[in-house]
mmCIF file of N, CA and C in Angstrom:
data_model
loop_
_atom_site.group_PDB
_atom_site.id
_atom_site.type_symbol
_atom_site.label_atom_id
_atom_site.label_comp_id
_atom_site.label_asym_id
_atom_site.label_seq_id
_atom_site.Cartn_x
_atom_site.Cartn_y
_atom_site.Cartn_z
ATOM 1 N N UNK A 190 104.370 91.035 96.435
ATOM 2 C CA UNK A 190 103.808 92.342 96.190
ATOM 3 C C UNK A 190 102.762 92.222 95.101
ATOM 4 N N UNK A 191 101.544 92.157 95.518
ATOM 5 C CA UNK A 191 100.418 92.005 94.595
ATOM 6 C C UNK A 191 99.705 93.336 94.378
ATOM 7 N N UNK A 192 99.084 93.420 93.210
ATOM 8 C CA UNK A 192 98.214 94.548 92.888
ATOM 9 C C UNK A 192 96.804 94.021 92.664
ATOM 10 N N UNK A 193 95.841 94.862 92.978
ATOM 11 C CA UNK A 193 94.444 94.569 92.723
ATOM 12 C C UNK A 193 93.983 95.469 91.594
ATOM 13 N N UNK A 194 93.322 94.892 90.597
ATOM 14 C CA UNK A 194 92.740 95.668 89.509
ATOM 15 C C UNK A 194 91.238 95.735 89.687
ATOM 16 N N UNK A 195 90.664 96.906 89.427
ATOM 17 C CA UNK A 195 89.231 97.098 89.600
ATOM 18 C C UNK A 195 88.634 97.725 88.355
ATOM 19 N N UNK A 196 87.617 97.059 87.820
ATOM 20 C CA UNK A 196 86.787 97.616 86.754
ATOM 21 C C UNK A 196 85.489 98.048 87.426
ATOM 22 N N UNK A 197 85.401 99.334 87.761
ATOM 23 C CA UNK A 197 84.303 99.863 88.559
ATOM 24 C C UNK A 197 83.055 100.090 87.711
ATOM 25 N N UNK A 198 81.934 99.652 88.225
ATOM 26 C CA UNK A 198 80.646 99.918 87.602
ATOM 27 C C UNK A 198 79.622 100.244 88.669
ATOM 28 N N UNK A 199 78.595 100.989 88.315
ATOM 29 C CA UNK A 199 77.585 101.373 89.299
ATOM 30 C C UNK A 199 76.840 100.184 89.911
ATOM 31 N N UNK A 200 76.703 99.089 89.175
ATOM 32 C CA UNK A 200 75.982 97.911 89.662
ATOM 33 C C UNK A 200 76.909 96.807 90.159
ATOM 34 N N UNK A 201 78.016 96.611 89.440
ATOM 35 C CA UNK A 201 78.949 95.539 89.805
ATOM 36 C C UNK A 201 80.374 95.977 89.521
ATOM 37 N N UNK A 202 81.300 95.303 90.209
ATOM 38 C CA UNK A 202 82.706 95.663 90.158
ATOM 39 C C UNK A 202 83.516 94.422 89.807
ATOM 40 N N UNK A 203 84.253 94.510 88.707
ATOM 41 C CA UNK A 203 85.126 93.413 88.308
ATOM 42 C C UNK A 203 86.465 93.526 89.017
ATOM 43 N N UNK A 204 86.989 92.389 89.453
ATOM 44 C CA UNK A 204 88.240 92.371 90.205
ATOM 45 C C UNK A 204 89.249 91.434 89.559
ATOM 46 N N UNK A 205 90.498 91.849 89.609
ATOM 47 C CA UNK A 205 91.612 91.022 89.150
ATOM 48 C C UNK A 205 92.737 91.182 90.156
ATOM 49 N N UNK A 206 93.592 90.201 90.211
ATOM 50 C CA UNK A 206 94.721 90.272 91.139
ATOM 51 C C UNK A 206 95.979 89.794 90.425
ATOM 52 N N UNK A 207 97.093 90.381 90.792
ATOM 53 C CA UNK A 207 98.354 89.979 90.164
ATOM 54 C C UNK A 207 98.988 88.838 90.957
ATOM 55 N N UNK A 208 99.953 88.205 90.318
ATOM 56 C CA UNK A 208 100.762 87.231 91.039
ATOM 57 C C UNK A 208 101.695 87.999 91.983
ATOM 58 N N UNK A 209 102.460 87.284 92.797
ATOM 59 C CA UNK A 209 103.313 87.928 93.791
ATOM 60 C C UNK A 209 104.454 88.737 93.186
ATOM 61 N N UNK A 210 104.808 88.461 91.937
ATOM 62 C CA UNK A 210 105.875 89.225 91.295
ATOM 63 C C UNK A 210 105.326 90.438 90.546
ATOM 64 N N UNK A 211 104.020 90.643 90.627
ATOM 65 C CA UNK A 211 103.358 91.761 89.944
ATOM 66 C C UNK A 211 103.655 91.746 88.447
ATOM 67 N N UNK A 212 103.603 90.541 87.871
ATOM 68 C CA UNK A 212 103.878 90.371 86.450
ATOM 69 C C UNK A 212 102.634 89.965 85.677
ATOM 70 N N UNK A 213 101.825 89.087 86.244
ATOM 71 C CA UNK A 213 100.668 88.528 85.537
ATOM 72 C C UNK A 213 99.392 88.834 86.304
ATOM 73 N N UNK A 214 98.418 89.382 85.595
ATOM 74 C CA UNK A 214 97.108 89.665 86.183
ATOM 75 C C UNK A 214 96.143 88.549 85.810
ATOM 76 N N UNK A 215 95.322 88.159 86.764
ATOM 77 C CA UNK A 215 94.313 87.127 86.530
ATOM 78 C C UNK A 215 92.963 87.622 87.029
ATOM 79 N N UNK A 216 91.884 87.272 86.302
ATOM 80 C CA UNK A 216 90.553 87.617 86.799
ATOM 81 C C UNK A 216 90.348 86.993 88.178
ATOM 82 N N UNK A 217 89.697 87.715 89.059
ATOM 83 C CA UNK A 217 89.456 87.211 90.407
ATOM 84 C C UNK A 217 87.974 86.938 90.643
ATOM 85 N N UNK A 218 87.126 87.967 90.510
ATOM 86 C CA UNK A 218 85.709 87.798 90.809
ATOM 87 C C UNK A 218 84.944 89.042 90.360
ATOM 88 N N UNK A 219 83.631 88.947 90.429
ATOM 89 C CA UNK A 219 82.748 90.088 90.201
ATOM 90 C C UNK A 219 81.886 90.235 91.445
ATOM 91 N N UNK A 220 81.909 91.427 92.036
ATOM 92 C CA UNK A 220 81.160 91.685 93.259
ATOM 93 C C UNK A 220 80.103 92.744 93.010
ATOM 94 N N UNK A 221 78.999 92.668 93.729
ATOM 95 C CA UNK A 221 77.995 93.731 93.612
ATOM 96 C C UNK A 221 78.536 95.031 94.206
ATOM 97 N N UNK A 222 78.170 96.132 93.590
ATOM 98 C CA UNK A 222 78.551 97.438 94.111
ATOM 99 C C UNK A 222 77.494 97.836 95.143
ATOM 100 N N UNK A 223 77.707 97.393 96.367
ATOM 101 C CA UNK A 223 76.729 97.628 97.428
ATOM 102 C C UNK A 223 77.421 98.231 98.649
ATOM 103 N N UNK A 224 76.693 98.319 99.745
ATOM 104 C CA UNK A 224 77.226 98.941 100.964
ATOM 105 C C UNK A 224 78.372 98.161 101.592
ATOM 106 N N UNK A 225 78.586 96.924 101.202
ATOM 107 C CA UNK A 225 79.664 96.103 101.757
ATOM 108 C C UNK A 225 80.937 96.124 100.910
ATOM 109 N N UNK A 226 80.888 96.790 99.766
ATOM 110 C CA UNK A 226 82.005 96.720 98.817
ATOM 111 C C UNK A 226 83.325 97.184 99.423
ATOM 112 N N UNK A 227 83.373 98.357 100.003
ATOM 113 C CA UNK A 227 84.637 98.867 100.547
ATOM 114 C C UNK A 227 85.210 97.936 101.608
ATOM 115 N N UNK A 228 84.386 97.514 102.532
ATOM 116 C CA UNK A 228 84.850 96.611 103.588
ATOM 117 C C UNK A 228 85.412 95.327 102.995
ATOM 118 N N UNK A 229 84.694 94.750 102.039
ATOM 119 C CA UNK A 229 85.147 93.495 101.425
ATOM 120 C C UNK A 229 86.464 93.692 100.671
ATOM 121 N N UNK A 230 86.589 94.815 99.959
ATOM 122 C CA UNK A 230 87.822 95.081 99.213
ATOM 123 C C UNK A 230 89.016 95.262 100.148
ATOM 124 N N UNK A 231 88.807 95.964 101.242
ATOM 125 C CA UNK A 231 89.889 96.163 102.203
ATOM 126 C C UNK A 231 90.309 94.825 102.806
ATOM 127 N N UNK A 232 89.353 93.972 103.120
ATOM 128 C CA UNK A 232 89.672 92.629 103.630
ATOM 129 C C UNK A 232 90.438 91.818 102.597
ATOM 130 N N UNK A 233 90.010 91.885 101.336
ATOM 131 C CA UNK A 233 90.699 91.162 100.268
ATOM 132 C C UNK A 233 92.142 91.648 100.150
ATOM 133 N N UNK A 234 92.335 92.955 100.168
ATOM 134 C CA UNK A 234 93.686 93.510 100.057
ATOM 135 C C UNK A 234 94.567 93.048 101.214
ATOM 136 N N UNK A 235 94.001 93.001 102.393
ATOM 137 C CA UNK A 235 94.751 92.537 103.561
ATOM 138 C C UNK A 235 95.095 91.049 103.413
ATOM 139 N N UNK A 236 94.109 90.242 103.028
ATOM 140 C CA UNK A 236 94.313 88.796 102.902
ATOM 141 C C UNK A 236 95.325 88.438 101.815
ATOM 142 N N UNK A 237 95.333 89.198 100.728
ATOM 143 C CA UNK A 237 96.208 88.896 99.594
ATOM 144 C C UNK A 237 97.489 89.723 99.596
ATOM 145 N N UNK A 238 97.734 90.477 100.651
ATOM 146 C CA UNK A 238 98.893 91.360 100.775
ATOM 147 C C UNK A 238 99.082 92.259 99.545
ATOM 148 N N UNK A 239 98.014 92.949 99.204
ATOM 149 C CA UNK A 239 98.022 93.884 98.075
ATOM 150 C C UNK A 239 98.737 95.159 98.498
ATOM 151 N N UNK A 240 99.628 95.662 97.633
ATOM 152 C CA UNK A 240 100.368 96.889 97.943
ATOM 153 C C UNK A 240 99.835 98.101 97.179
ATOM 154 N N UNK A 241 99.003 97.875 96.179
ATOM 155 C CA UNK A 241 98.452 98.983 95.414
ATOM 156 C C UNK A 241 97.270 98.531 94.593
ATOM 157 N N UNK A 242 96.449 99.501 94.216
ATOM 158 C CA UNK A 242 95.223 99.226 93.472
ATOM 159 C C UNK A 242 95.257 99.992 92.162
ATOM 160 N N UNK A 243 94.846 99.322 91.099
ATOM 161 C CA UNK A 243 94.742 99.935 89.778
ATOM 162 C C UNK A 243 93.265 99.980 89.428
ATOM 163 N N UNK A 244 92.753 101.181 89.293
ATOM 164 C CA UNK A 244 91.337 101.423 89.065
ATOM 165 C C UNK A 244 91.140 101.927 87.646
ATOM 166 N N UNK A 245 90.242 101.286 86.919
ATOM 167 C CA UNK A 245 89.985 101.687 85.541
ATOM 168 C C UNK A 245 89.491 103.117 85.446
ATOM 169 N N UNK A 246 90.139 103.904 84.592
ATOM 170 C CA UNK A 246 89.742 105.289 84.351
ATOM 171 C C UNK A 246 88.715 105.293 83.231
ATOM 172 N N UNK A 247 87.517 105.715 83.569
ATOM 173 C CA UNK A 247 86.384 105.608 82.659
ATOM 174 C C UNK A 247 86.281 106.856 81.777
ATOM 175 N N UNK A 248 86.794 106.739 80.552
ATOM 176 C CA UNK A 248 86.769 107.838 79.593
ATOM 177 C C UNK A 248 85.973 107.428 78.361
ATOM 178 N N UNK A 249 85.457 108.424 77.641
ATOM 179 C CA UNK A 249 84.755 108.121 76.399
ATOM 180 C C UNK A 249 85.767 108.078 75.245
ATOM 181 N N UNK A 250 85.264 107.927 74.033
ATOM 182 C CA UNK A 250 86.151 107.788 72.875
ATOM 183 C C UNK A 250 86.895 109.075 72.527
ATOM 184 N N UNK A 251 86.443 110.203 73.058
ATOM 185 C CA UNK A 251 87.146 111.477 72.853
ATOM 186 C C UNK A 251 88.164 111.719 73.967
ATOM 187 N N UNK A 252 88.319 110.713 74.850
ATOM 188 C CA UNK A 252 89.241 110.773 75.986
ATOM 189 C C UNK A 252 88.770 111.756 77.052
ATOM 190 N N UNK A 253 87.464 111.967 77.102
ATOM 191 C CA UNK A 253 86.842 112.815 78.115
ATOM 192 C C UNK A 253 86.202 111.921 79.173
ATOM 193 N N UNK A 254 86.150 112.396 80.437
ATOM 194 C CA UNK A 254 85.481 111.599 81.474
ATOM 195 C C UNK A 254 84.026 111.324 81.105
ATOM 196 N N UNK A 255 83.593 110.078 81.266
ATOM 197 C CA UNK A 255 82.203 109.746 80.963
ATOM 198 C C UNK A 255 81.356 109.864 82.225
ATOM 199 N N UNK A 256 80.108 109.456 82.151
ATOM 200 C CA UNK A 256 79.162 109.634 83.260
ATOM 201 C C UNK A 256 79.584 108.889 84.523
ATOM 202 N N UNK A 257 80.335 107.821 84.397
ATOM 203 C CA UNK A 257 80.727 107.012 85.557
ATOM 204 C C UNK A 257 81.947 107.597 86.280
ATOM 205 N N UNK A 258 82.684 108.461 85.603
ATOM 206 C CA UNK A 258 83.964 108.918 86.150
ATOM 207 C C UNK A 258 83.817 109.642 87.492
ATOM 208 N N UNK A 259 82.764 110.408 87.700
ATOM 209 C CA UNK A 259 82.569 111.077 88.990
ATOM 210 C C UNK A 259 82.446 110.040 90.107
ATOM 211 N N UNK A 260 81.716 108.956 89.839
ATOM 212 C CA UNK A 260 81.583 107.874 90.822
ATOM 213 C C UNK A 260 82.931 107.194 91.068
ATOM 214 N N UNK A 261 83.732 107.050 90.006
ATOM 215 C CA UNK A 261 85.057 106.435 90.128
ATOM 216 C C UNK A 261 85.929 107.270 91.064
ATOM 217 N N UNK A 262 85.917 108.592 90.895
ATOM 218 C CA UNK A 262 86.711 109.469 91.760
ATOM 219 C C UNK A 262 86.249 109.392 93.211
ATOM 220 N N UNK A 263 84.942 109.385 93.429
ATOM 221 C CA UNK A 263 84.398 109.280 94.783
ATOM 222 C C UNK A 263 84.813 107.958 95.416
ATOM 223 N N UNK A 264 84.701 106.870 94.647
ATOM 224 C CA UNK A 264 85.102 105.549 95.137
ATOM 225 C C UNK A 264 86.591 105.537 95.472
ATOM 226 N N UNK A 265 87.407 106.068 94.579
ATOM 227 C CA UNK A 265 88.859 106.099 94.800
ATOM 228 C C UNK A 265 89.198 106.828 96.098
ATOM 229 N N UNK A 266 88.583 107.984 96.304
ATOM 230 C CA UNK A 266 88.871 108.766 97.502
ATOM 231 C C UNK A 266 88.453 108.025 98.772
ATOM 232 N N UNK A 267 87.275 107.425 98.768
ATOM 233 C CA UNK A 267 86.817 106.672 99.939
ATOM 234 C C UNK A 267 87.719 105.469 100.203
ATOM 235 N N UNK A 268 88.055 104.746 99.146
ATOM 236 C CA UNK A 268 88.896 103.557 99.306
ATOM 237 C C UNK A 268 90.270 103.931 99.851
ATOM 238 N N UNK A 269 90.883 104.979 99.291
ATOM 239 C CA UNK A 269 92.205 105.417 99.739
ATOM 240 C C UNK A 269 92.169 105.832 101.207
ATOM 241 N N UNK A 270 91.154 106.603 101.571
ATOM 242 C CA UNK A 270 91.035 107.061 102.961
ATOM 243 C C UNK A 270 90.841 105.906 103.932
ATOM 244 N N UNK A 271 90.049 104.912 103.558
ATOM 245 C CA UNK A 271 89.749 103.809 104.478
ATOM 246 C C UNK A 271 90.803 102.713 104.485
ATOM 247 N N UNK A 272 91.487 102.518 103.365
ATOM 248 C CA UNK A 272 92.456 101.417 103.281
ATOM 249 C C UNK A 272 93.896 101.868 103.504
ATOM 250 N N UNK A 273 94.198 103.115 103.163
ATOM 251 C CA UNK A 273 95.569 103.593 103.235
ATOM 252 C C UNK A 273 96.421 103.155 102.063
ATOM 253 N N UNK A 274 95.827 102.439 101.113
ATOM 254 C CA UNK A 274 96.567 101.954 99.946
ATOM 255 C C UNK A 274 96.543 102.986 98.818
ATOM 256 N N UNK A 275 97.630 103.043 98.048
ATOM 257 C CA UNK A 275 97.621 103.933 96.888
ATOM 258 C C UNK A 275 96.715 103.376 95.794
ATOM 259 N N UNK A 276 96.006 104.269 95.117
ATOM 260 C CA UNK A 276 95.130 103.891 94.008
ATOM 261 C C UNK A 276 95.563 104.679 92.779
ATOM 262 N N UNK A 277 95.873 103.966 91.706
ATOM 263 C CA UNK A 277 96.285 104.564 90.444
ATOM 264 C C UNK A 277 95.149 104.410 89.447
ATOM 265 N N UNK A 278 94.816 105.497 88.752
ATOM 266 C CA UNK A 278 93.849 105.404 87.663
ATOM 267 C C UNK A 278 94.590 104.988 86.407
ATOM 268 N N UNK A 279 94.024 104.024 85.695
ATOM 269 C CA UNK A 279 94.653 103.530 84.459
ATOM 270 C C UNK A 279 93.580 103.363 83.393
ATOM 271 N N UNK A 280 93.913 103.733 82.183
ATOM 272 C CA UNK A 280 92.988 103.724 81.057
ATOM 273 C C UNK A 280 92.285 102.372 80.908
ATOM 274 N N UNK A 281 90.963 102.428 80.801
ATOM 275 C CA UNK A 281 90.193 101.194 80.624
ATOM 276 C C UNK A 281 89.447 101.162 79.296
ATOM 277 N N UNK A 282 89.751 102.079 78.384
ATOM 278 C CA UNK A 282 89.030 102.147 77.114
ATOM 279 C C UNK A 282 89.045 100.787 76.422
ATOM 280 N N UNK A 283 87.884 100.331 76.082
ATOM 281 C CA UNK A 283 87.644 99.081 75.352
ATOM 282 C C UNK A 283 87.960 97.813 76.145
ATOM 283 N N UNK A 284 88.259 97.922 77.434
ATOM 284 C CA UNK A 284 88.583 96.710 78.190
ATOM 285 C C UNK A 284 87.399 95.757 78.257
ATOM 286 N N UNK A 285 86.200 96.265 78.457
ATOM 287 C CA UNK A 285 85.020 95.391 78.505
ATOM 288 C C UNK A 285 84.727 94.785 77.139
ATOM 289 N N UNK A 286 84.887 95.587 76.091
ATOM 290 C CA UNK A 286 84.663 95.066 74.743
ATOM 291 C C UNK A 286 85.672 93.966 74.413
ATOM 292 N N UNK A 287 86.927 94.182 74.792
ATOM 293 C CA UNK A 287 87.953 93.167 74.554
ATOM 294 C C UNK A 287 87.675 91.912 75.377
ATOM 295 N N UNK A 288 87.231 92.079 76.610
ATOM 296 C CA UNK A 288 86.906 90.931 77.456
ATOM 297 C C UNK A 288 85.764 90.118 76.841
ATOM 298 N N UNK A 289 84.748 90.800 76.312
ATOM 299 C CA UNK A 289 83.637 90.085 75.656
ATOM 300 C C UNK A 289 84.113 89.386 74.389
ATOM 301 N N UNK A 290 85.043 90.012 73.665
ATOM 302 C CA UNK A 290 85.572 89.404 72.444
ATOM 303 C C UNK A 290 86.320 88.117 72.785
ATOM 304 N N UNK A 291 87.092 88.142 73.874
ATOM 305 C CA UNK A 291 87.890 86.983 74.272
ATOM 306 C C UNK A 291 87.022 85.889 74.879
ATOM 307 N N UNK A 292 86.151 86.269 75.803
ATOM 308 C CA UNK A 292 85.392 85.283 76.578
ATOM 309 C C UNK A 292 83.954 85.099 76.123
ATOM 310 N N UNK A 293 83.453 85.996 75.290
ATOM 311 C CA UNK A 293 82.038 85.953 74.968
ATOM 312 C C UNK A 293 81.246 86.582 76.101
ATOM 313 N N UNK A 294 79.964 86.775 75.876
ATOM 314 C CA UNK A 294 79.156 87.393 76.934
ATOM 315 C C UNK A 294 78.915 86.403 78.070
ATOM 316 N N UNK A 295 79.436 86.724 79.235
ATOM 317 C CA UNK A 295 79.204 85.885 80.409
ATOM 318 C C UNK A 295 79.297 86.733 81.664
ATOM 319 N N UNK A 296 79.043 86.139 82.789
ATOM 320 C CA UNK A 296 78.996 86.891 84.036
ATOM 321 C C UNK A 296 80.371 87.338 84.519
ATOM 322 N N UNK A 297 81.427 86.777 83.991
ATOM 323 C CA UNK A 297 82.777 87.112 84.443
ATOM 324 C C UNK A 297 83.462 88.151 83.573
ATOM 325 N N UNK A 298 82.739 88.756 82.638
ATOM 326 C CA UNK A 298 83.364 89.710 81.722
ATOM 327 C C UNK A 298 83.980 90.883 82.483
ATOM 328 N N UNK A 299 83.381 91.307 83.588
ATOM 329 C CA UNK A 299 83.931 92.427 84.348
ATOM 330 C C UNK A 299 85.246 92.061 85.031
ATOM 331 N N UNK A 300 85.382 90.828 85.476
ATOM 332 C CA UNK A 300 86.644 90.376 86.057
ATOM 333 C C UNK A 300 87.721 90.283 84.979
ATOM 334 N N UNK A 301 87.352 89.828 83.800
ATOM 335 C CA UNK A 301 88.303 89.779 82.679
ATOM 336 C C UNK A 301 88.729 91.193 82.290
ATOM 337 N N UNK A 302 87.777 92.133 82.265
ATOM 338 C CA UNK A 302 88.104 93.529 81.959
ATOM 339 C C UNK A 302 89.072 94.079 83.012
ATOM 340 N N UNK A 303 88.835 93.768 84.279
ATOM 341 C CA UNK A 303 89.742 94.216 85.345
ATOM 342 C C UNK A 303 91.140 93.640 85.138
ATOM 343 N N UNK A 304 91.213 92.395 84.694
ATOM 344 C CA UNK A 304 92.533 91.787 84.477
ATOM 345 C C UNK A 304 93.245 92.441 83.292
ATOM 346 N N UNK A 305 92.505 92.854 82.268
ATOM 347 C CA UNK A 305 93.119 93.550 81.130
ATOM 348 C C UNK A 305 93.650 94.917 81.553
ATOM 349 N N UNK A 306 92.885 95.629 82.383
ATOM 350 C CA UNK A 306 93.335 96.923 82.903
ATOM 351 C C UNK A 306 94.593 96.741 83.738
ATOM 352 N N UNK A 307 94.559 95.773 84.660
ATOM 353 C CA UNK A 307 95.702 95.520 85.531
ATOM 354 C C UNK A 307 96.915 95.057 84.746
ATOM 355 N N UNK A 308 96.725 94.164 83.786
ATOM 356 C CA UNK A 308 97.857 93.671 82.993
ATOM 357 C C UNK A 308 98.515 94.802 82.219
ATOM 358 N N UNK A 309 97.719 95.698 81.652
ATOM 359 C CA UNK A 309 98.256 96.852 80.931
ATOM 360 C C UNK A 309 99.107 97.710 81.865
ATOM 361 N N UNK A 310 98.609 97.936 83.061
ATOM 362 C CA UNK A 310 99.364 98.724 84.043
ATOM 363 C C UNK A 310 100.669 98.013 84.427
ATOM 364 N N UNK A 311 100.607 96.718 84.696
ATOM 365 C CA UNK A 311 101.799 95.976 85.096
ATOM 366 C C UNK A 311 102.864 95.996 84.007
ATOM 367 N N UNK A 312 102.435 95.869 82.757
ATOM 368 C CA UNK A 312 103.391 95.915 81.652
ATOM 369 C C UNK A 312 104.069 97.286 81.568
ATOM 370 N N UNK A 313 103.290 98.324 81.770
ATOM 371 C CA UNK A 313 103.865 99.677 81.769
ATOM 372 C C UNK A 313 104.822 99.843 82.953
ATOM 373 N N UNK A 314 104.445 99.304 84.099
ATOM 374 C CA UNK A 314 105.264 99.401 85.305
ATOM 375 C C UNK A 314 106.630 98.728 85.108
ATOM 376 N N UNK A 315 106.630 97.562 84.489
ATOM 377 C CA UNK A 315 107.858 96.808 84.299
ATOM 378 C C UNK A 315 108.729 97.332 83.155
ATOM 379 N N UNK A 316 108.142 98.121 82.272
ATOM 380 C CA UNK A 316 108.902 98.663 81.145
ATOM 381 C C UNK A 316 109.187 100.149 81.283
ATOM 382 N N UNK A 317 108.934 100.666 82.469
ATOM 383 C CA UNK A 317 109.183 102.108 82.683
ATOM 384 C C UNK A 317 110.635 102.382 82.984
#
């Protein structure tokens, strides 16, 4: 039972995937946010037997939805309708900053951010 973590951005999308016990999240890849994104994500979920998706909730420092949040909701609705998988929004505040702190500035920072979002969710799931 794997989960997919997504750090959604208007240009690119960071991806992370959990192990089969849904305990450890690992960075997976960074994909362009283009017309093929939904199809590719659904294929990935099928190939990796993903049972749920954790999507970063894009809030500002006042805990209010930021400019990207409307796109996140639209993406979530389309993905849920096309894949049939449940999508949970999970706080992503500072995930990109933490990923840059850990890895430095590189092309995989969005995948690392997705893994931080997913790991936070998995820890909450196992301690609930």
